[in-house]
Tab-separated table of C-alpha atoms and ligand atoms in Angstrom:
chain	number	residue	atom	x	y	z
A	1	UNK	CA	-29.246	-41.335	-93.615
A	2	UNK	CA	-26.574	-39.058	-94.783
A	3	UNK	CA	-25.742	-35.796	-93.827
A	4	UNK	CA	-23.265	-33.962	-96.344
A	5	UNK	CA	-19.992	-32.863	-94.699
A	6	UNK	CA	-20.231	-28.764	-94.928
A	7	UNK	CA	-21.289	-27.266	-91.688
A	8	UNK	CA	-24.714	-25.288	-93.385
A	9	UNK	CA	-26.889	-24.649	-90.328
A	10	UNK	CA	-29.303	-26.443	-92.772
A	11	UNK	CA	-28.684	-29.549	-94.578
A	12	UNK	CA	-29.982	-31.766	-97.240
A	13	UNK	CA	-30.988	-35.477	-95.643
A	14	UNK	CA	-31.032	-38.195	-97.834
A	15	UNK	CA	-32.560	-41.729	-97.011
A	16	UNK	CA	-32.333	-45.176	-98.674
A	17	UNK	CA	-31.059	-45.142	-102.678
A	18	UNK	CA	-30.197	-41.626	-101.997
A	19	UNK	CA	-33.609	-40.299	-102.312
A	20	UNK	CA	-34.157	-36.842	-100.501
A	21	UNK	CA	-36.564	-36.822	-97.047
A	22	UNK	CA	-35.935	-33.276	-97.198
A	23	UNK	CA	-34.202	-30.667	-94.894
A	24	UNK	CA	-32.935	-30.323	-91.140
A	25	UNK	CA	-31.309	-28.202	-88.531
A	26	UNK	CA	-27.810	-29.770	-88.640
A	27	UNK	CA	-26.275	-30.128	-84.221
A	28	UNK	CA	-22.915	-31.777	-85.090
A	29	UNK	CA	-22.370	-32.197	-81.149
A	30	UNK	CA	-25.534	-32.929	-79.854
A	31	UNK	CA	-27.689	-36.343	-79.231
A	32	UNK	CA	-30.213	-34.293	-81.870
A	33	UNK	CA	-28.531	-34.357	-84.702
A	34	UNK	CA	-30.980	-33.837	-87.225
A	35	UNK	CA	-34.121	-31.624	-86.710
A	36	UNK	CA	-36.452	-31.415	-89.443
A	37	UNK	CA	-37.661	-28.397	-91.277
A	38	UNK	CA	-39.038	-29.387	-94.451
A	39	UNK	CA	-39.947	-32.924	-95.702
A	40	UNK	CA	-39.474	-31.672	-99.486
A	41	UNK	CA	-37.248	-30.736	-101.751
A	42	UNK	CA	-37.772	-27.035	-101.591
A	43	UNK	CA	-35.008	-24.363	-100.863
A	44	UNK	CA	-34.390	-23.225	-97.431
A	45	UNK	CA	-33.550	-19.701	-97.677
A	46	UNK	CA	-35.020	-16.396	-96.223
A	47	UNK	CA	-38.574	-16.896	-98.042
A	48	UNK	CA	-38.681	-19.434	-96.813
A	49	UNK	CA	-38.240	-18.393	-93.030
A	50	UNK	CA	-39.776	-15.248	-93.266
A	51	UNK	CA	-42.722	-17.149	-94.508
A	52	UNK	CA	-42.586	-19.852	-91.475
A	53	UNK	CA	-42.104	-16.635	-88.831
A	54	UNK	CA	-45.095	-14.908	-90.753
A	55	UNK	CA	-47.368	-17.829	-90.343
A	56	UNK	CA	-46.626	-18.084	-86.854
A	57	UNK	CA	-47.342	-14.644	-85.583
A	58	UNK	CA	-50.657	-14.825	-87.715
A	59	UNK	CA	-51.848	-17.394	-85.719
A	60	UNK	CA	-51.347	-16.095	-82.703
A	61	UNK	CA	-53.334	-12.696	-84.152
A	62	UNK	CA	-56.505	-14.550	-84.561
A	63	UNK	CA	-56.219	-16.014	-80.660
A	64	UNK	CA	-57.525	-12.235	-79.540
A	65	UNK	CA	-55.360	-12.209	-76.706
A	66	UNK	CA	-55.971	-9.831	-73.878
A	67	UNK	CA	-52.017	-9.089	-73.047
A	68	UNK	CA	-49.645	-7.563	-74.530
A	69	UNK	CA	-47.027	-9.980	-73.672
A	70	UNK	CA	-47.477	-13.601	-75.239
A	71	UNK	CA	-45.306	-16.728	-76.846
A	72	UNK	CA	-45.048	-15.376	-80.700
A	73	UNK	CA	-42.923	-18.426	-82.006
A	74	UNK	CA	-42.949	-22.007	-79.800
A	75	UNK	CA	-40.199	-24.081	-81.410
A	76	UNK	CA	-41.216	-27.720	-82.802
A	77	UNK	CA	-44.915	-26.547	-82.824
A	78	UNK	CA	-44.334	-23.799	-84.675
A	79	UNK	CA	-42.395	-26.093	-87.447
A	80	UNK	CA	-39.410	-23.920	-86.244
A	81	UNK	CA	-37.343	-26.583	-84.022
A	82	UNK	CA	-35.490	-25.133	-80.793
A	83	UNK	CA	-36.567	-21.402	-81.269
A	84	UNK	CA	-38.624	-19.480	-78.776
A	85	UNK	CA	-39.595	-16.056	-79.344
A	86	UNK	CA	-41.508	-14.265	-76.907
A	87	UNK	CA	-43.198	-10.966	-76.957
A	88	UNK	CA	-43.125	-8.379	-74.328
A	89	UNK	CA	-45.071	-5.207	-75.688
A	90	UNK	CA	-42.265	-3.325	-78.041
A	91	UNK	CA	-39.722	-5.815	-77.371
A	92	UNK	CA	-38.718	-9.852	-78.144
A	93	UNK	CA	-37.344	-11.629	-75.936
A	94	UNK	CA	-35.549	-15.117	-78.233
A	95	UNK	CA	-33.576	-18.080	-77.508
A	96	UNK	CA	-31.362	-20.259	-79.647
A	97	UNK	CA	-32.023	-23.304	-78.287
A	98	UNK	CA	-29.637	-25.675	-80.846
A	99	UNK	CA	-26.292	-25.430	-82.878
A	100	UNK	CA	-28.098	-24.898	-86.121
A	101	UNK	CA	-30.919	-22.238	-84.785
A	102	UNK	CA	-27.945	-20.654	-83.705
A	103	UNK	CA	-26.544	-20.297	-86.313
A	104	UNK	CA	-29.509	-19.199	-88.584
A	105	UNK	CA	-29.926	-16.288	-86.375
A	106	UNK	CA	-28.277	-13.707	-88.239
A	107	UNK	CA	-31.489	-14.621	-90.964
A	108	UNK	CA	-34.039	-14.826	-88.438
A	109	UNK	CA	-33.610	-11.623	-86.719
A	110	UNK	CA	-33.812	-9.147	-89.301
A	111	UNK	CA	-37.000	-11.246	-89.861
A	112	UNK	CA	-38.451	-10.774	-86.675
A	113	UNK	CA	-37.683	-7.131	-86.517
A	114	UNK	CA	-39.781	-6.552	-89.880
A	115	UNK	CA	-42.197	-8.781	-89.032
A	116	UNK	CA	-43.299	-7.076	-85.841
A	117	UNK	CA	-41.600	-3.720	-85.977
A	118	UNK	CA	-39.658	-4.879	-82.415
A	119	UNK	CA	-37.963	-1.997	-81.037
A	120	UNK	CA	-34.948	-4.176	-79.767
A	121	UNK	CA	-34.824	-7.827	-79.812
A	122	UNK	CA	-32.916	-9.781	-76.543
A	123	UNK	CA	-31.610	-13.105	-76.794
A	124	UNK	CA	-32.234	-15.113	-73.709
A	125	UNK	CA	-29.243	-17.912	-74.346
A	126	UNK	CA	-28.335	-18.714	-70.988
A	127	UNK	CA	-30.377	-22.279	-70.697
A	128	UNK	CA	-28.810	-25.286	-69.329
A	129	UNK	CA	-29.483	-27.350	-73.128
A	130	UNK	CA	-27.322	-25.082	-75.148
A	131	UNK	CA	-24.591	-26.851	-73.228
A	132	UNK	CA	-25.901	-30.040	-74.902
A	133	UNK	CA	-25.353	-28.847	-78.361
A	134	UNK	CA	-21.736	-27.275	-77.635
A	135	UNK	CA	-23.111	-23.866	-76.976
A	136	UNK	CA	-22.410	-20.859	-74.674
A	137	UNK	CA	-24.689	-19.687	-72.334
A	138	UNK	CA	-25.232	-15.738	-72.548
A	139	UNK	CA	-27.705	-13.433	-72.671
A	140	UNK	CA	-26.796	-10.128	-75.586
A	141	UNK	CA	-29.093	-7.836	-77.112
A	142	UNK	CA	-29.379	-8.472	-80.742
A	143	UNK	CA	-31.325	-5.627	-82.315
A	144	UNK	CA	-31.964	-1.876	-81.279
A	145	UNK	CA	-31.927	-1.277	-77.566
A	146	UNK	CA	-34.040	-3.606	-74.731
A	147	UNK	CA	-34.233	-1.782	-71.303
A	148	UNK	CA	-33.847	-3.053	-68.041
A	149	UNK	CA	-37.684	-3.406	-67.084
A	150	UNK	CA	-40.781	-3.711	-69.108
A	151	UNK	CA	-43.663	-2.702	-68.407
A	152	UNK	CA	-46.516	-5.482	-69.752
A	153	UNK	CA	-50.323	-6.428	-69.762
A	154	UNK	CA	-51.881	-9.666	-68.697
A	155	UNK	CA	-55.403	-9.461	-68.701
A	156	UNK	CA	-56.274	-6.104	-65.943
A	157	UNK	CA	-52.862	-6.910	-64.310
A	158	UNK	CA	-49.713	-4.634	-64.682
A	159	UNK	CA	-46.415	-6.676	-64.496
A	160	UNK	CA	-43.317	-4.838	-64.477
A	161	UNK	CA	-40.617	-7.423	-66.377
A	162	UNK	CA	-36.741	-8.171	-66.108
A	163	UNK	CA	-36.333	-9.524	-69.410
A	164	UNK	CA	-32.497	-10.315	-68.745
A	165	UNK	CA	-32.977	-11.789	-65.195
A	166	UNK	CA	-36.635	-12.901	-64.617
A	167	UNK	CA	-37.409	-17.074	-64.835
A	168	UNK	CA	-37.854	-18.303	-68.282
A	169	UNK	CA	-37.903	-15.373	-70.513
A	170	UNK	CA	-39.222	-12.780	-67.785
A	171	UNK	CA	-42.659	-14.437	-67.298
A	172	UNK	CA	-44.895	-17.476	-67.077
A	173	UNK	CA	-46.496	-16.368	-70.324
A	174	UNK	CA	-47.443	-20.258	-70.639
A	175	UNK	CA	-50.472	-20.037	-67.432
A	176	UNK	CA	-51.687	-16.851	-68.909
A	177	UNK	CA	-55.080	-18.676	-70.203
A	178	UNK	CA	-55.005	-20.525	-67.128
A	179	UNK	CA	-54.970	-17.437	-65.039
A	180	UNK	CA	-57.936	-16.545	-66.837
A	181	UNK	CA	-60.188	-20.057	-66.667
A	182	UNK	CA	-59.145	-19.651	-62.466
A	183	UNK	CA	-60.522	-16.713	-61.936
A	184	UNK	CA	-64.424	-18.554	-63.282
A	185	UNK	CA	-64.065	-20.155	-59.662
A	186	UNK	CA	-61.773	-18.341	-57.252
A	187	UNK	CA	-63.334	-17.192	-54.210
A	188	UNK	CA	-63.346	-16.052	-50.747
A	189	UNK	CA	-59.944	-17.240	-48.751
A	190	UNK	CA	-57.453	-17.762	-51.542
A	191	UNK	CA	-53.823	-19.474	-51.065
A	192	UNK	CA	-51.646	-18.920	-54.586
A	193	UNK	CA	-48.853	-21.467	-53.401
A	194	UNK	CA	-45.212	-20.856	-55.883
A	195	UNK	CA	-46.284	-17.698	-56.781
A	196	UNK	CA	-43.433	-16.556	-58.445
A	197	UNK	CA	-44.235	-12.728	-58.906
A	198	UNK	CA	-47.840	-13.332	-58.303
A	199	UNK	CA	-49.249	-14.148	-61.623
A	200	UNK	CA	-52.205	-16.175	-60.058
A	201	UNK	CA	-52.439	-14.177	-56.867
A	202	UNK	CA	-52.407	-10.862	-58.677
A	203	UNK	CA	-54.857	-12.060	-61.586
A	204	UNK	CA	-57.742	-13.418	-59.074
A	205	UNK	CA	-57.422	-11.101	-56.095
A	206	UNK	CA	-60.023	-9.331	-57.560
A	207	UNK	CA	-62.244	-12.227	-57.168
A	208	UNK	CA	-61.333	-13.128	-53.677
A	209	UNK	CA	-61.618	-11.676	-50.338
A	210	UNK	CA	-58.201	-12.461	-48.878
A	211	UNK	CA	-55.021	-13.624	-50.817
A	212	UNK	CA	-52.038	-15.316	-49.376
A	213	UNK	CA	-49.205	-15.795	-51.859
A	214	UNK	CA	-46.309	-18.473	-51.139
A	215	UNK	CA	-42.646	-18.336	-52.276
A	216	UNK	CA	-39.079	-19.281	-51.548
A	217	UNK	CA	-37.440	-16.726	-52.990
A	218	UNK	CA	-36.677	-13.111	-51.319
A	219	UNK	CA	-36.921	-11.712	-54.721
A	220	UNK	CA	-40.280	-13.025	-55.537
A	221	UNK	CA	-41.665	-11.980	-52.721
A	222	UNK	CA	-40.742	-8.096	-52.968
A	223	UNK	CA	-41.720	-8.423	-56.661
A	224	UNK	CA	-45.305	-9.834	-55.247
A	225	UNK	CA	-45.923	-7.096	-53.354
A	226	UNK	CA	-44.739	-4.277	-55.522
A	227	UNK	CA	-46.513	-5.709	-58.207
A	228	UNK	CA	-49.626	-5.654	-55.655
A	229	UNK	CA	-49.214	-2.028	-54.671
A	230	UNK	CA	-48.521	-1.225	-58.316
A	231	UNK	CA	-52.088	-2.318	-59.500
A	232	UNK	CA	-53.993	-1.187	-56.489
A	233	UNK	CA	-54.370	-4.409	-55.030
A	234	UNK	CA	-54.548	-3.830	-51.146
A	235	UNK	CA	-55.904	-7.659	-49.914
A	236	UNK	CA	-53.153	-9.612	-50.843
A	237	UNK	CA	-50.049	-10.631	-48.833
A	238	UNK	CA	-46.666	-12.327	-49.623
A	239	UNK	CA	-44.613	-14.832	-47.429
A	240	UNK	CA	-41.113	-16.181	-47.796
A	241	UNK	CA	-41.687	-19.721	-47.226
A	242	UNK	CA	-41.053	-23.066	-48.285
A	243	UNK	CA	-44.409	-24.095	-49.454
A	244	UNK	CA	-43.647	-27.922	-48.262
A	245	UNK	CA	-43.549	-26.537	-44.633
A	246	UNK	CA	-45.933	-24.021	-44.632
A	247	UNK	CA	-48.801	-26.439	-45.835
A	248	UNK	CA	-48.248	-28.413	-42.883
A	249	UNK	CA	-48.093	-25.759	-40.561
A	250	UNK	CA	-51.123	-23.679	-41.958
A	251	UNK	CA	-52.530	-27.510	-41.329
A	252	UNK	CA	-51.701	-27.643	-37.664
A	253	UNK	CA	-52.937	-24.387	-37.382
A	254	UNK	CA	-56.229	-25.088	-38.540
A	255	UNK	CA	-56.646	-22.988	-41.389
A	256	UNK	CA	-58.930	-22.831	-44.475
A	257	UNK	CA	-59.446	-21.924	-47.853
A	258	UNK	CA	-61.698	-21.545	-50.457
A	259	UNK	CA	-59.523	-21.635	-53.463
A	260	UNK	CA	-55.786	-22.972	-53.200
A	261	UNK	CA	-53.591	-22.573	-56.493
A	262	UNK	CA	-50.707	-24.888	-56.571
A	263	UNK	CA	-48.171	-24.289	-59.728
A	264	UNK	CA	-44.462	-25.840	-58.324
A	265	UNK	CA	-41.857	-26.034	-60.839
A	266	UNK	CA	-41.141	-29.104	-62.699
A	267	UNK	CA	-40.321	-31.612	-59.836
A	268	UNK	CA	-38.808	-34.545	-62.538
A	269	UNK	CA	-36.442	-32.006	-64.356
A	270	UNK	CA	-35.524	-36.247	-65.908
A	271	UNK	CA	-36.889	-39.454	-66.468
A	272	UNK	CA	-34.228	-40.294	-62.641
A	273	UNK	CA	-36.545	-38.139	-60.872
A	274	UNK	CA	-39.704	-39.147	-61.827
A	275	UNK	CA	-40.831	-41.550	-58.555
A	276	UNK	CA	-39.825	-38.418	-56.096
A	277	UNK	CA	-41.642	-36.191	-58.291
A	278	UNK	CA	-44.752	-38.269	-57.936
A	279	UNK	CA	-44.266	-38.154	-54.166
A	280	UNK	CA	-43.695	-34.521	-54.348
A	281	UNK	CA	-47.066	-34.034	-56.153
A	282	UNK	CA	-49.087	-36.213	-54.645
A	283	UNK	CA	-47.829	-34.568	-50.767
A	284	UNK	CA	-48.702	-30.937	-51.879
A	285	UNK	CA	-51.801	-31.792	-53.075
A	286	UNK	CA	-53.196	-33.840	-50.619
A	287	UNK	CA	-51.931	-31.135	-47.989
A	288	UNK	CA	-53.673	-28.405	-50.491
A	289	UNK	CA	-57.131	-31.004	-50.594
A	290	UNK	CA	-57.154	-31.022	-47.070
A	291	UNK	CA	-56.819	-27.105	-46.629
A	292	UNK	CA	-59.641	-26.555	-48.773
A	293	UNK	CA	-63.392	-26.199	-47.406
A	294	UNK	CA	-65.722	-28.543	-48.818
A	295	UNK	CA	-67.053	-26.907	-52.155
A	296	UNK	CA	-63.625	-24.971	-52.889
A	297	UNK	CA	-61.284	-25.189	-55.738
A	298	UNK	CA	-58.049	-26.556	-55.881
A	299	UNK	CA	-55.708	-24.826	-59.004
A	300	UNK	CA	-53.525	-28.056	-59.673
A	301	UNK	CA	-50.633	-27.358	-62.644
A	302	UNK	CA	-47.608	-29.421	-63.073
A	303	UNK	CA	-44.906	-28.613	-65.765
A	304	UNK	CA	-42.927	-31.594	-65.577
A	305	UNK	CA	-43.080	-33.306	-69.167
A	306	UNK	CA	-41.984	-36.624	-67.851
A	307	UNK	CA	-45.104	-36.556	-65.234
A	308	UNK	CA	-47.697	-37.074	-67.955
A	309	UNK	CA	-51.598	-36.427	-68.040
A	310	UNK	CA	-52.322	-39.870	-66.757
A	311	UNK	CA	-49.346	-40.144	-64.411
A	312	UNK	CA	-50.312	-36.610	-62.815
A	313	UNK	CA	-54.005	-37.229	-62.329
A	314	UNK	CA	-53.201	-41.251	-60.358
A	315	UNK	CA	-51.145	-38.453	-58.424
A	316	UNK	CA	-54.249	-36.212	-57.627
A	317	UNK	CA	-56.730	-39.068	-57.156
A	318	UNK	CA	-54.050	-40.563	-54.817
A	319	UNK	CA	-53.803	-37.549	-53.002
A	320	UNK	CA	-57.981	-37.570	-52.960
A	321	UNK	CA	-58.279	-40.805	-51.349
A	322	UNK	CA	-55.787	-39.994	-48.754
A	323	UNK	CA	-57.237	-36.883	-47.811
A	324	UNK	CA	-60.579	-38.746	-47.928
A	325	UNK	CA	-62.477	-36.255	-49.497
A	326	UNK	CA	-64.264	-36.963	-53.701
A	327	UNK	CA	-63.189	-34.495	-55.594
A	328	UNK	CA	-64.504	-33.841	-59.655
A	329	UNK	CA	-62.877	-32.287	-62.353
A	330	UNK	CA	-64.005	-28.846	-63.315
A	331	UNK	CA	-61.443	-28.629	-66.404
A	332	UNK	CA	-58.913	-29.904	-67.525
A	333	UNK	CA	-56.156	-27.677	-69.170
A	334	UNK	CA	-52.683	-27.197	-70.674
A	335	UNK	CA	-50.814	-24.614	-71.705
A	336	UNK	CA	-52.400	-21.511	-73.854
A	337	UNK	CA	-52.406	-21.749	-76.773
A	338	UNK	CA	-49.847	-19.570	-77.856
A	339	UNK	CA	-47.875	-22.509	-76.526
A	340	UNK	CA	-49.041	-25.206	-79.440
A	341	UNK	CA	-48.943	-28.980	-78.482
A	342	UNK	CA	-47.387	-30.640	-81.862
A	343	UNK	CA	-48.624	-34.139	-81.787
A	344	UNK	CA	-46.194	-36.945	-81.782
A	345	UNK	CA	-43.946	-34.707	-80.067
A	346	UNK	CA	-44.835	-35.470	-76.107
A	347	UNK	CA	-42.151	-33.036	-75.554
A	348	UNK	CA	-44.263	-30.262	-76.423
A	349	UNK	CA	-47.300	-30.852	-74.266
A	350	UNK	CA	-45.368	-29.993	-70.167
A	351	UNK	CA	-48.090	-28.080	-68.814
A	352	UNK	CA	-50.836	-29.956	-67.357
A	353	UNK	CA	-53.245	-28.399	-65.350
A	354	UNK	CA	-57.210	-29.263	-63.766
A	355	UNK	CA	-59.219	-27.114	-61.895
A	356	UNK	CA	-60.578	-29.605	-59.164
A	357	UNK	CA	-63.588	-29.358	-57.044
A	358	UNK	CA	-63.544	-30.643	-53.468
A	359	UNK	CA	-66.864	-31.806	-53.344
A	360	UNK	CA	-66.865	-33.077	-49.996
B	401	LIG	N1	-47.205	-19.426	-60.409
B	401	LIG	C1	-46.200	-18.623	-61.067
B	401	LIG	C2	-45.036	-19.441	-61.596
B	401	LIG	C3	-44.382	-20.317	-60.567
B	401	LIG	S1	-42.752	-20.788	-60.943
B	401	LIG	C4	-46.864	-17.830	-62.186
B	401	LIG	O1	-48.042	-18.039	-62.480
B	401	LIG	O2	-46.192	-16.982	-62.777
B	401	LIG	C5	-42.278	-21.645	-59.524
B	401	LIG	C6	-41.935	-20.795	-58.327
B	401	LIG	O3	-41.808	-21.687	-57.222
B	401	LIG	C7	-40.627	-20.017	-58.390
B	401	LIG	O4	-40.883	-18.657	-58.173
B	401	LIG	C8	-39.774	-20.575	-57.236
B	401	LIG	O5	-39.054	-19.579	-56.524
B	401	LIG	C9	-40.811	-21.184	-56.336
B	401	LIG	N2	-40.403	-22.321	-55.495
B	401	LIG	C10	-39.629	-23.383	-55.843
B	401	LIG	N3	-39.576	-24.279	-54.818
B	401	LIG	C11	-40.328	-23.763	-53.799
B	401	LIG	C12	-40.672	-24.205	-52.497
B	401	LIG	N4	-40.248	-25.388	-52.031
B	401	LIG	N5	-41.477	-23.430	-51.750
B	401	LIG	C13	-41.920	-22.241	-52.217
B	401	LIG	N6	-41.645	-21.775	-53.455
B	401	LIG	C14	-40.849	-22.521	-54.236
């Protein structure tokens, strides 16, 4: 492999007697160096991008989502390595997430703007990985004007967002179909444990006679109940808590539910952490199993990539057998899918999910 010495964002790559394998994202500090974008010979100029943007935000037209904020571009799956591009109503929220998306964004964002008619495009650059390919971390509005809060759509749920200072680009736009497939089964007593800023409790309260939602943050937690109050929502309640803690005291204390939603955040953040995640996992959930009345559901999500399918369900069943109780699987989900899984890339499928049934 050769890579030709200018410093393109995009560069020719050449294998074995010279012939071309076509054309990459160029990280001349990074582990990545190389990430493809076209495995021909063809130019790589703004057609070309506009045309890979264009084909992106079709897709996600035909998935007749009921929001009006959603993932409009998801990196590798998209065929666009390392950019995200998330919509929340008039405005994107982007991130650069390598040296040579970086770089192309001076292309890409008069793109976006006449693609969707964005009033003012954000860019979101302050994660960790842009260290990894010698990049800053900051967070600069790129086009028009992005205000301090927006006010979005999920489903019959208001959310009211903080595009420069919310987790992940303002939302967990990735559980938004998941939300959805919950509320087929929620019921009764219902214990929504990492709630963030509700986005389970909020979405199935309606469904439910009581709701209990669990976080460790302050901020969540007033953000939970404004968001409550905002939409109407008068059964719901919010506790500071560590959700480790408060299983096992809500244990000792006798109490039950009939629908418990677990959705931590990703416990094996590396491949290091992997054998305490496991523990982590298979602790909440056998607390959450026992919790639950016989016939409830359990709302089991992990977003750890390196926890896989298989290695998160021997976690559940694990958790099962402990608790002694038989549980079936009522579905088994991922992300939505404006979050495409691009096979052969594992790092692309992180959201696992299964809506379990404590049979007895
Ligand atoms: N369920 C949310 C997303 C959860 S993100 C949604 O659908 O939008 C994970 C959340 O877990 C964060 O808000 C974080 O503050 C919280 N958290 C992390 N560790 C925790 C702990 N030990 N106990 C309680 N909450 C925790």
């Amino acid at each position: 492999m050769d890579v030709s010495a200018d410093r393109s964002p995009v560069m020719q790559v050449r294998g074995p007697r010279n012939r071309i394998l076509g054309s990459a994202l160029f990280s001349p500090e990074s582990q990545i160096t190389l990430r493809m974008v076209a495995r021909d010979e063809r130019p790589i100029d703004e057609a070309f991008w506009r045309e890979r943007l264009a084909t992106a935000i079709r897709y996600r037209d035909t998935l007749e989502i009921d929001a009006t904020a959603f993932r409009l571009i998801h990196g590798e799956a998209d065929l666009l390595p390392s950019l995200i591009v998330d919509r929340y109503g008039d405005y994107l929220v982007v991130q650069a997430l390598s040296h040579g998306m970086d770089q192309l964004m001076p292309t890409i964002v008069p793109l976006l703007v006449e693609l969707t008619g964005a009033k003012g495009i954000l860019a979101r650059n302050d994660p960790k990985v842009r260290l990894l390919e010698g990049l800053e971390q900051k967070v600069e509005v790129l086009h028009g004007e992005v205000p301090d809060t927006i006010q979005v759509r999920e489903g019959a749920i208001e959310f009211e967002v903080d595009p420069r200072h919310g987790q992940k680009t303002g939302l967990f736009l990735d559980q938004r179909e998941n939300r959805e497939a919950a509320g087929r089964y929620a019921n009764g007593a219902l214990l929504d444990c990492f709630s963030y800023n509700g986005g389970f409790a909020l979405a199935l309260a309606a469904h439910c006679q009581t709701v209990e939602a669990l976080d460790i943050s302050a901020d969540a937690v007033a953000r939970i109940t404004k968001n409550a109050a905002a939409n109407g929502i008068a059964n719901l309640t919010a506790r500071e808590v560590n959700v480790f803690d408060e299983l096992r005291h809500l244990e000792r204390e006798g109490a039950r539910y009939d629908t418990i939603v677990l959705d931590p955040p990703a416990f094996a953040k590396n491949k290091a952490s992997v054998a305490k995640a496991m523990a982590g996992y298979k602790e909440i959930n056998l607390r959450a199993l026992r919790l639950l009345v016989p016939g409830g559901f359990l709302v089991t999500c992990s977003c750890s990539y390196n926890v896989d399918e298989a290695m998160f369900a021997e976690a559940i069943y694990e958790a099962s057998v402990d608790a002694h109780t038989a549980v079936t699987v009522v579905e088994k989900r991922m992300q939505g899918r404006d979050h495409p899984v691009l096979l052969g890339v594992p790092e692309t499928y992180y959201l696992k999910s299964f809506i379990l049934r404590k049979v007895a």
